[in-house]
Amino acid sequence: APSQPKASYLLQFVQLPFRECTRNYQFAPLKMKPSAEQLAAMSDFIDSMDLMNMPTDDGPAEALNPEETYNPAVQMYDQAVIQRALHPDEPLADLDPLVANYINPSELLLKRSKPLVDTLKELFPLRVVPKKGKRAAVDVFGAAQAANKAANTTADAPAAADSSQFNLSNLMGNKVTKVGSATPVQDYLALLGAKDEDNLVRASNELSNVIIEFVATYTSGSLDAFVEMVQTLRNETKSDQPAIFNDFMRRLREMIDEDPAERAEFWKVIVDGKLGLVSSQESASSDVNDAAAASFLSQGSTQAGQVKPATTMETEDDDVDFDDL
């Protein structure tokens, strides 16, 4: 914490990140227990990279002491400003060798740790796991339509097939940038189908927020859209990132338990559809065992047996996108 001189006034500014700056990265748990040999090798490697007893002309000393080490970024900036002010037409000089040493690993450390690095490579063999690709819906349906077009080679069939392909391509070809409340499932699947981006975490968080908003603003009507959103989120995340759905489900149940008399029907459809936590039996990446998943589903809303029937009435407020779900 910053120190404050006595008998003085100050304004302390602390810059906080926005919610949009948060990045939640989910990693599957490591299904392994290191052996004694592996632990010993890693311990030796860490000791070999010790900076507290680096050999110098005056004996062992601490390397990169924070009180004696300059910030290379600041030094480079200051050097560039001075160079431009005094010699505006000359190219920028290289960074001072003393400062450049701060950003490069010590040759002594690299040489000392090389045998240990080779040992670690042998004890911890790594292999590349190919990422499961997702095909966009337009690719799947487009192939089927192409086959139908070849089978029905009549005079009018080509025009009809081309028209169908054109409409589907237009629908799926529109650039989707986020999951909206009007067509959340379609938006979510479109983002997951993007060939050059990995949108699973971001798109899943956006769909989760849409579901929460749906529950918060729900008054009456069918819950089919709610079930479809939850089911889609579960199906798309349970294989690689089940923690995304499990965290969302815990959040949803807390919300339902805040007002069980009004929201118990949501939990009822979750129980009926078996849409509870993803267990380790369903996904090897899940850290929830079967007993915990079953307990979570059975301990739902305390008012689950006293739900008001869901009707098919439509609200009169046309400005809310959820009415179109």
XYZ file of C-alpha atoms in Angstrom:
325
model
C 0.000 0.000 0.000
C 1.302 3.540 -0.717
C 2.660 5.439 2.270
C 0.997 8.704 3.259
C 2.969 11.487 4.943
C 1.401 12.784 8.099
C -0.673 15.976 7.983
C -1.118 15.808 4.219
C -3.968 15.294 1.749
C -3.771 13.233 -1.366
C -5.996 11.748 -4.053
C -5.180 8.127 -4.771
C -6.282 6.852 -8.192
C -6.680 3.103 -8.679
C -7.546 2.026 -12.200
C -9.898 -0.954 -12.199
C -10.600 -3.144 -15.220
C -14.026 -3.235 -16.825
C -16.043 -6.438 -16.815
C -15.399 -6.763 -20.551
C -11.667 -6.982 -19.791
C -12.117 -10.211 -17.839
C -10.899 -13.330 -19.590
C -11.974 -16.638 -18.069
C -9.811 -19.401 -19.446
C -10.881 -22.914 -18.581
C -8.298 -25.688 -18.543
C -8.999 -29.373 -18.181
C -7.449 -30.923 -15.056
C -4.256 -32.923 -15.456
C -5.100 -36.600 -15.041
C -1.687 -37.578 -13.699
C 0.304 -37.850 -10.488
C 4.020 -37.021 -10.824
C 6.504 -39.664 -9.777
C 9.294 -39.092 -7.252
C 11.790 -38.986 -10.126
C 9.787 -36.291 -11.928
C 9.470 -34.179 -8.775
C 13.199 -34.457 -8.077
C 14.081 -33.464 -11.648
C 11.819 -30.413 -11.510
C 13.282 -29.393 -8.142
C 16.814 -29.624 -9.530
C 15.805 -27.542 -12.564
C 14.370 -24.788 -10.347
C 17.542 -24.757 -8.240
C 19.660 -24.433 -11.388
C 17.778 -21.235 -12.336
C 18.415 -19.615 -8.952
C 19.302 -15.924 -9.285
C 20.331 -15.386 -5.678
C 23.832 -16.865 -5.963
C 25.131 -15.944 -9.374
C 28.944 -16.111 -9.708
C 30.625 -12.703 -10.076
C 34.167 -11.332 -9.810
C 33.441 -10.463 -6.181
C 31.874 -13.823 -5.335
C 28.243 -15.060 -5.388
C 25.685 -12.255 -5.585
C 22.036 -11.699 -6.430
C 21.343 -11.184 -10.131
C 18.805 -8.611 -11.337
C 18.481 -6.967 -7.944
C 15.322 -4.804 -8.254
C 17.069 -1.866 -6.559
C 19.909 -1.937 -9.064
C 18.112 -3.062 -12.216
C 16.712 -0.530 -14.675
C 13.404 -0.976 -16.470
C 14.464 -1.784 -20.065
C 11.235 -0.385 -21.543
C 11.727 2.993 -19.827
C 15.407 3.059 -20.711
C 14.687 2.363 -24.373
C 12.027 5.082 -24.461
C 14.252 7.685 -22.819
C 17.141 6.778 -25.107
C 14.905 7.136 -28.197
C 13.599 10.556 -27.076
C 17.126 11.860 -26.479
C 18.319 10.470 -29.807
C 15.462 12.108 -31.717
C 15.934 15.448 -29.950
C 19.688 15.680 -30.503
C 19.977 13.832 -33.819
C 16.574 13.917 -35.572
C 17.913 12.685 -38.902
C 19.906 9.730 -37.605
C 18.480 6.222 -37.022
C 17.813 5.113 -33.494
C 20.756 3.534 -31.733
C 20.676 0.023 -30.317
C 19.749 -0.441 -26.691
C 22.618 -0.079 -24.262
C 24.277 -3.521 -23.793
C 23.961 -3.275 -20.017
C 20.209 -2.739 -20.250
C 19.863 -5.329 -23.029
C 21.243 -7.967 -20.654
C 18.175 -7.525 -18.468
C 15.838 -8.884 -21.136
C 17.984 -11.855 -22.173
C 18.508 -14.964 -20.052
C 21.935 -15.477 -18.566
C 24.212 -17.636 -20.704
C 25.541 -19.186 -17.503
C 22.053 -20.207 -16.418
C 21.213 -21.663 -19.820
C 24.412 -23.689 -19.881
C 23.953 -24.863 -16.296
C 20.346 -25.923 -16.780
C 20.639 -27.558 -20.230
C 21.246 -31.133 -18.965
C 18.291 -30.765 -16.607
C 16.075 -29.482 -19.425
C 16.931 -32.569 -21.464
C 16.047 -34.740 -18.478
C 12.685 -32.991 -18.094
C 11.906 -33.611 -21.756
C 12.456 -37.313 -21.241
C 10.482 -37.530 -17.999
C 7.599 -35.339 -19.208
C 6.955 -36.373 -22.818
C 4.476 -34.084 -24.564
C 2.307 -34.794 -27.549
C 0.163 -32.533 -29.653
C -3.544 -33.224 -29.275
C -5.373 -32.164 -32.443
C -8.157 -29.738 -31.679
C -11.635 -30.913 -32.476
C -12.891 -28.800 -35.317
C -16.477 -27.673 -35.693
C -18.203 -27.489 -39.052
C -20.480 -24.600 -39.716
C -24.112 -25.502 -40.313
C -23.929 -24.004 -43.789
C -21.219 -26.556 -44.661
C -23.246 -29.490 -43.337
C -26.537 -28.564 -44.974
C -24.796 -27.279 -48.086
C -23.316 -30.728 -48.748
C -26.714 -32.376 -48.355
C -28.314 -29.900 -50.724
C -25.588 -30.500 -53.292
C -26.330 -34.242 -53.172
C -30.055 -33.614 -53.588
C -29.394 -31.361 -56.522
C -27.352 -34.066 -58.275
C -30.071 -36.664 -57.677
C -32.896 -34.484 -59.000
C -31.607 -33.425 -62.393
C -34.838 -32.091 -63.823
C -35.318 -28.914 -65.747
C -36.666 -26.988 -62.768
C -34.633 -28.676 -60.039
C -31.426 -26.659 -60.495
C -33.194 -23.358 -60.013
C -35.006 -24.597 -56.902
C -31.849 -26.051 -55.384
C -29.877 -22.907 -56.129
C -32.589 -20.811 -54.492
C -32.540 -22.990 -51.355
C -28.767 -22.877 -51.134
C -28.808 -19.122 -51.629
C -31.250 -18.549 -48.799
C -29.428 -20.814 -46.364
C -26.081 -19.315 -47.203
C -27.480 -15.844 -46.673
C -28.848 -16.808 -43.285
C -25.663 -18.505 -42.100
C -23.318 -16.117 -43.876
C -24.358 -13.041 -41.921
C -21.551 -12.037 -39.594
C -22.527 -12.754 -36.000
C -20.462 -10.868 -33.432
C -22.298 -11.682 -30.205
C -25.139 -13.744 -28.767
C -28.302 -11.644 -28.814
C -31.648 -12.182 -27.104
C -33.684 -12.495 -30.311
C -32.039 -15.670 -31.709
C -29.574 -16.716 -28.991
C -29.147 -20.358 -29.963
C -28.563 -19.541 -33.622
C -26.103 -16.773 -32.707
C -24.266 -19.086 -30.306
C -23.874 -21.869 -32.851
C -22.783 -19.395 -35.505
C -20.008 -18.095 -33.255
C -18.870 -21.631 -32.479
C -18.858 -22.407 -36.185
C -16.437 -19.592 -36.997
C -13.530 -21.272 -38.743
C -10.765 -18.840 -37.774
C -11.761 -18.088 -34.164
C -12.094 -19.966 -30.886
C -15.189 -18.360 -29.390
C -16.299 -21.106 -26.999
C -15.583 -19.285 -23.725
C -16.807 -15.868 -24.866
C -19.911 -17.150 -26.657
C -20.819 -19.445 -23.750
C -20.580 -16.574 -21.282
C -22.797 -14.451 -23.516
C -25.395 -17.228 -23.864
C -25.306 -17.741 -20.078
C -26.076 -14.053 -19.565
C -28.985 -14.266 -22.018
C -30.434 -17.223 -20.090
C -30.084 -15.382 -16.782
C -31.795 -12.342 -18.288
C -34.576 -14.568 -19.597
C -35.225 -15.929 -16.097
C -35.063 -12.471 -14.530
C -37.604 -10.950 -16.932
C -39.902 -13.948 -17.350
C -43.555 -13.447 -16.428
C -45.467 -16.159 -18.283
C -45.354 -18.266 -21.417
C -43.652 -21.358 -22.733
C -40.276 -22.410 -21.379
C -39.240 -24.177 -24.581
C -36.773 -21.429 -25.451
C -35.220 -21.643 -21.980
C -34.785 -25.418 -22.257
C -33.286 -25.116 -25.732
C -30.718 -22.546 -24.602
C -29.662 -24.542 -21.538
C -29.516 -27.794 -23.489
C -27.453 -26.233 -26.270
C -25.002 -24.695 -23.803
C -24.622 -28.039 -22.045
C -24.116 -30.046 -25.234
C -21.506 -27.709 -26.680
C -19.370 -27.363 -23.532
C -19.552 -30.743 -21.809
C -16.870 -32.355 -23.951
C -14.003 -29.854 -23.700
C -15.044 -27.210 -21.165
C -17.649 -28.652 -18.752
C -16.613 -26.158 -16.057
C -18.270 -23.402 -18.093
C -21.677 -25.064 -17.878
C -21.232 -26.212 -14.279
C -20.349 -22.702 -13.114
C -23.365 -21.345 -14.976
C -25.688 -23.978 -13.488
C -24.590 -23.129 -9.954
C -25.213 -19.469 -10.683
C -28.638 -20.262 -12.120
C -29.688 -22.333 -9.125
C -28.684 -19.548 -6.737
C -30.888 -17.200 -8.750
C -33.823 -19.634 -8.689
C -33.439 -20.191 -4.937
C -33.669 -16.440 -4.352
C -37.333 -16.565 -5.419
C -38.379 -20.241 -5.435
C -42.117 -19.553 -5.479
C -41.888 -17.666 -8.787
C -38.987 -19.498 -10.434
C -39.390 -23.107 -9.325
C -40.823 -24.053 -12.712
C -37.419 -23.356 -14.258
C -35.808 -25.898 -11.965
C -38.570 -28.391 -12.683
C -37.833 -28.391 -16.420
C -34.120 -28.713 -15.662
C -34.770 -31.776 -13.517
C -37.198 -33.265 -16.066
C -34.699 -32.721 -18.866
C -31.745 -34.007 -16.774
C -29.844 -30.800 -17.454
C -27.863 -30.727 -14.207
C -24.107 -30.547 -13.683
C -21.858 -32.351 -16.145
C -20.316 -35.238 -14.217
C -16.975 -36.952 -14.690
C -18.847 -39.915 -16.160
C -20.083 -37.720 -19.021
C -16.822 -35.845 -19.521
C -13.300 -36.724 -18.474
C -12.601 -32.998 -18.106
C -15.209 -32.560 -15.367
C -14.207 -32.428 -11.701
C -17.751 -33.221 -10.488
C -18.332 -36.843 -9.512
C -21.600 -38.641 -10.167
C -22.796 -38.428 -6.558
C -22.262 -34.663 -6.424
C -24.064 -34.177 -9.753
C -27.049 -36.252 -8.586
C -27.157 -34.439 -5.239
C -27.073 -31.052 -6.943
C -30.028 -31.966 -9.141
C -32.091 -33.413 -6.266
C -31.492 -30.473 -3.945
C -33.082 -27.955 -6.275
C -35.609 -25.310 -5.430
C -37.462 -25.903 -2.178
C -40.679 -25.030 -3.970
C -40.200 -27.419 -6.899
C -43.434 -29.168 -6.107
C -45.416 -25.929 -6.015
C -44.915 -24.478 -9.452
C -47.402 -22.443 -11.358
C -48.192 -23.951 -14.774
C -46.389 -22.514 -17.733
C -48.858 -21.174 -20.265
C -48.543 -20.219 -23.883
C -49.789 -16.649 -23.424
C -47.812 -14.011 -25.240
C -46.884 -10.779 -23.548
C -48.074 -7.541 -25.106
C -44.711 -5.855 -24.847
C -43.310 -6.187 -28.361
C -40.159 -4.279 -27.464
C -38.701 -7.184 -25.519
C -36.772 -9.584 -27.713
C -37.569 -12.537 -25.444
C -41.181 -12.494 -26.699
C -39.903 -13.713 -30.067
C -38.047 -16.719 -28.630
